[in-house]
Structure formats: C-alpha cells, structure tokens
Coordinates of C-alpha atoms in Angstrom, one line a residue:
Chain L
E1 CA 9.5 0.5 25.9
V2 CA 8.5 -2.6 23.9
Q3 CA 7.8 -1.8 20.3
L4 CA 7.0 -3.7 17.1
V5 CA 7.5 -1.8 13.9
E6 CA 6.2 -3.2 10.6
S7 CA 7.5 -2.2 7.2
G8 CA 7.4 -3.4 3.6
G9 CA 3.8 -2.6 2.8
G10 CA 2.8 -0.8 -0.4
L11 CA 0.9 -0.9 -3.6
V12 CA 1.3 -4.1 -5.7
Q13 CA -0.5 -5.5 -8.7
P14 CA -2.6 -8.7 -8.5
G15 CA -0.3 -11.7 -8.7
G16 CA 2.6 -9.8 -7.3
S17 CA 4.7 -10.3 -4.2
L18 CA 5.6 -8.4 -1.1
R19 CA 7.7 -9.1 2.0
L20 CA 6.6 -7.6 5.3
S21 CA 9.1 -7.2 8.1
C22 CA 8.5 -6.7 11.8
A23 CA 11.3 -5.4 14.0
A24 CA 11.2 -5.6 17.7
S25 CA 12.8 -3.3 20.2
G26 CA 12.7 -3.4 24.0
L27 CA 12.4 -7.2 24.1
S28 CA 13.8 -10.3 22.7
L29 CA 11.3 -12.1 20.5
R30 CA 13.0 -15.5 20.7
S31 CA 10.8 -16.7 23.6
Y32 CA 7.5 -15.7 22.0
A33 CA 5.2 -16.9 19.3
M34 CA 4.6 -14.1 16.8
N35 CA 1.6 -13.5 14.6
W36 CA 0.4 -11.5 11.7
V37 CA -3.2 -10.2 11.9
R38 CA -4.8 -8.1 9.1
Q39 CA -7.8 -5.8 8.8
A40 CA -9.4 -5.0 5.5
P41 CA -10.8 -1.5 5.0
G42 CA -13.9 -1.1 7.2
K43 CA -13.8 -4.8 8.3
G44 CA -13.0 -6.8 11.4
L45 CA -9.8 -8.5 12.4
E46 CA -8.5 -11.6 10.7
W47 CA -5.7 -13.8 12.0
V48 CA -3.2 -14.6 9.1
S49 CA -0.2 -16.6 10.4
T50 CA 1.7 -17.6 13.5
V51 CA 5.3 -18.8 14.0
S52 CA 6.5 -20.4 17.2
G53 CA 9.4 -19.0 19.2
S54 CA 12.0 -21.2 17.6
G55 CA 10.5 -20.8 14.2
G56 CA 10.0 -24.6 13.9
R57 CA 6.2 -24.5 13.7
T58 CA 4.0 -22.3 11.6
Y59 CA 0.3 -22.0 11.2
N60 CA -1.7 -20.2 8.4
A61 CA -5.2 -19.2 7.7
D62 CA -6.9 -21.1 4.9
S63 CA -7.3 -17.9 3.0
V64 CA -3.5 -17.5 2.7
K65 CA -2.3 -21.1 2.8
G66 CA 0.1 -21.8 -0.1
R67 CA 0.6 -18.1 -0.8
F68 CA 2.0 -16.6 2.4
T69 CA 4.9 -17.8 4.5
I70 CA 5.8 -16.5 8.0
S71 CA 9.3 -16.8 9.3
R72 CA 11.6 -15.3 11.8
D73 CA 15.2 -14.4 12.4
N74 CA 15.8 -14.4 16.1
T75 CA 19.4 -13.1 15.7
K76 CA 17.9 -10.0 14.1
N77 CA 14.8 -9.9 16.4
T78 CA 12.6 -9.7 13.3
V79 CA 9.6 -11.6 11.9
Y80 CA 8.7 -11.7 8.3
L81 CA 5.7 -12.4 6.1
Q82 CA 6.4 -13.3 2.5
M83 CA 3.2 -12.8 0.5
N84 CA 3.0 -14.2 -3.0
S85 CA 0.2 -14.4 -5.6
L86 CA -1.5 -11.4 -4.0
R87 CA -5.1 -10.8 -4.6
A88 CA -7.4 -7.8 -4.3
E89 CA -8.9 -9.4 -1.2
D90 CA -5.5 -9.3 0.5
T91 CA -5.7 -5.5 0.7
A92 CA -5.5 -4.6 4.4
V93 CA -3.6 -3.2 7.2
Y94 CA -1.2 -5.9 8.4
Y95 CA -0.3 -6.0 12.1
C96 CA 2.6 -7.8 13.7
V97 CA 1.5 -9.1 17.1
K98 CA 3.3 -10.9 20.0
G99 CA 1.8 -13.8 21.8
R100 CA 0.4 -17.3 21.8
Y101 CA -2.4 -17.4 24.3
Y102 CA -3.1 -13.7 24.2
M103 CA -1.8 -11.0 21.9
D104 CA -0.4 -8.3 24.2
V105 CA 1.9 -6.2 22.0
W106 CA 0.7 -4.9 18.6
G107 CA 2.6 -2.9 16.0
K108 CA 1.0 0.1 14.4
G109 CA 0.5 -1.8 11.1
T110 CA 1.6 -1.5 7.5
T111 CA -0.8 -1.1 4.6
V112 CA -0.9 -3.5 1.7
T113 CA -2.9 -2.5 -1.3
V114 CA -3.4 -5.0 -4.2
S115 CA -4.7 -3.2 -7.3
S116 CA -4.0 -2.8 -10.9
Chain Q
D1 CA -12.8 -24.1 13.1
I2 CA -14.2 -22.3 16.2
Q3 CA -16.7 -19.6 15.2
L4 CA -17.2 -16.7 17.5
T5 CA -20.5 -14.8 17.5
Q6 CA -20.5 -11.4 19.2
S7 CA -23.6 -9.6 20.2
P8 CA -24.7 -7.0 19.8
S9 CA -22.8 -5.8 16.7
F10 CA -23.7 -2.2 17.5
L11 CA -24.5 -0.6 20.9
S12 CA -25.6 2.9 21.6
A13 CA -24.8 4.0 25.2
S14 CA -24.2 7.0 27.4
V15 CA -21.4 8.0 29.7
G16 CA -21.9 6.2 33.0
D17 CA -23.8 3.3 31.5
R18 CA -23.1 -0.4 32.3
V19 CA -22.3 -2.1 29.1
T20 CA -22.2 -5.9 28.4
I21 CA -21.0 -7.6 25.3
T22 CA -21.4 -11.3 24.7
C23 CA -19.2 -13.7 22.7
R24 CA -20.4 -17.2 22.0
A25 CA -18.1 -19.9 20.7
S26 CA -19.2 -22.8 18.5
Q27 CA -17.2 -25.1 20.7
G28 CA -15.2 -24.9 23.9
T29 CA -12.1 -22.7 24.0
D30 CA -10.6 -23.9 27.3
N31 CA -10.9 -20.3 28.4
Y32 CA -8.3 -19.1 25.9
L33 CA -10.5 -16.2 25.2
A34 CA -9.3 -12.6 24.9
W35 CA -10.9 -9.2 24.5
Y36 CA -9.5 -6.2 22.6
Q37 CA -10.5 -2.6 22.2
Q38 CA -9.8 -0.8 18.9
K39 CA -10.2 2.9 18.2
P40 CA -10.3 4.3 14.6
G41 CA -7.0 4.2 12.9
K42 CA -5.3 2.5 15.8
A43 CA -4.1 -1.0 16.5
P44 CA -6.1 -3.1 18.8
K45 CA -5.3 -3.1 22.5
L46 CA -5.5 -6.2 24.8
L47 CA -8.0 -5.7 27.6
I48 CA -8.7 -9.2 29.0
Y49 CA -7.1 -12.6 28.6
A50 CA -7.8 -16.1 29.8
A51 CA -11.5 -15.0 29.8
S52 CA -11.3 -13.0 33.0
T53 CA -7.7 -11.7 33.6
L54 CA -7.3 -8.0 33.4
Q55 CA -4.3 -6.9 31.4
S56 CA -1.8 -4.7 33.2
G57 CA -2.7 -1.1 33.0
V58 CA -6.3 -1.6 31.9
P59 CA -8.8 0.2 34.1
S60 CA -10.7 -1.9 36.6
R61 CA -14.1 -0.9 35.1
F62 CA -13.4 -3.5 32.5
S63 CA -14.1 -7.1 33.4
G64 CA -14.4 -10.4 31.7
S65 CA -16.4 -13.5 32.7
G66 CA -17.6 -16.8 31.3
S67 CA -16.4 -20.3 30.5
G68 CA -16.9 -23.0 28.0
T69 CA -18.6 -21.4 25.1
E70 CA -20.2 -18.2 26.5
F71 CA -18.2 -15.2 27.5
T72 CA -18.9 -11.6 28.5
L73 CA -17.1 -8.3 28.5
T74 CA -18.5 -5.8 31.0
I75 CA -17.7 -2.1 31.3
S76 CA -19.1 -1.1 34.7
S77 CA -19.3 2.7 34.0
L78 CA -18.7 3.8 30.4
Q79 CA -16.2 6.6 30.0
P80 CA -15.8 8.9 27.0
E81 CA -12.6 7.2 26.0
D82 CA -14.4 3.8 25.9
F83 CA -16.3 4.5 22.8
A84 CA -14.6 2.1 20.4
T85 CA -15.0 -1.3 18.7
Y86 CA -14.5 -4.4 20.8
Y87 CA -13.4 -7.8 19.6
C88 CA -13.3 -11.2 21.2
Q89 CA -10.7 -13.8 20.1
Q90 CA -10.2 -17.5 20.8
L91 CA -6.6 -18.7 21.0
N92 CA -7.2 -22.3 21.9
N93 CA -7.2 -23.9 18.4
Y94 CA -5.8 -23.0 15.0
P95 CA -7.1 -21.3 13.0
L96 CA -7.3 -18.5 15.6
T97 CA -10.5 -16.6 15.2
F98 CA -12.0 -13.3 16.1
G99 CA -15.6 -12.3 16.7
G100 CA -17.2 -9.9 14.3
G101 CA -16.8 -6.9 16.6
T102 CA -19.1 -4.7 18.7
K103 CA -19.1 -1.0 18.0
V104 CA -20.0 1.1 21.1
E105 CA -21.2 4.5 20.2
I106 CA -23.0 7.4 21.9

C-alpha cells in the first residue's frame, strides 16, 4: 500500500521555525513531483510548495516565498518543508501530496499551530 | 495567477439526486483540471483528473467534463457517502490554485 506519513508539526511561537517531514512507503518518490498543501481551520485548500522529482526545481506560493523551503532526499524517500518566520496565518493542517498534473496520493496531514 | 471560481459554494440535495458543480477558470488550464472530495477531518481524495478522467477506484457515478475555462463535476445519483466538500484545482501553471469549495449537504 502506498502511504505518505507527515511528521514535525506542533505548536510554535510567531517568528519561530519548524521542519516538516514526509516519509513515503510502498513507492519510490524519485520519479514524482511532490507538494505541500495546507488547510487553515475551517478554510479551503491552499497549495504551498512543489519540488520536482530530482529536486532541481522548486515552486512556492507567494504567501510563503522567502520563508518556506521545500526539499527532498530521494535516498531516504522523504520530502521536507522548512518553515521559518512563522506567522499566525500559517496555522493549518499541512498535507504532503504526490503528483504534478494531478495529486493522487495524500498523507493524513500534520497540524501546525502558530501562537504565543 | 489562474483564479478558480466554484459554484455553488453550498448545495442541499437528497439521496438519488443528480448534482452538478461548476468550476470557472480566469484563463485556460489546458485541461489540467482535477476534482477532489474531502470529508471532515480527512485528507482530500482525487476523483477526476485531466478534466474528465476518472481516477482508479472512484465510482462511475462521478464524471467530469469541460474544457478551456469552464468545467463541471457531476454526480449522477447522489449516495449517502457523497455528502462532502468538493474542490477543483488547476495544475497547468504555478501557482497551483484551488477553487473555494462546494459543500454538499442533505
């Protein structure tokens, strides 16, 4: 069974940092673009970042540009999201998602809460 | 950026009803348009990709159509397990964008 498992979420103060991880099982991620998508409490879905299969290209939403960095380690079959300078509006469930032209495998999500 | 406008944002329906949700894009998406279903507390699930291709394992009562800037998700006969929120997404250009969602309730 193909699974994506996120970890690293938690409570952090404004201005703080967190690193999310997404570990894959049941498939090798190296051939696939990977994404982070978030959902604030009671709100819709928001795309955050994408990394290409090789890791050579990354794309970020304007709302996180300069603060968040997506990366991957294909030897560990893992994708990361380094989040710096966190703000209250970054509070959300963060999903790790596989795919470029459609997102067919989603993790269960990890919750990030930014609050003092 | 490509803006996606879903309508309606809320839909009240009954079991057995035919339900149609529309997604309008502010510019063409080359049919890189997907539909997802999300139930409370769960991750979204891919239903349709490339505007009209049914994802493996998704019941055939779900269908997608459209091209250019106007797309439709249709549920031919609503089942109890279909009460959820539905989102469209364009994957043609970065930034990738989602529609605002359509909540389907009894």
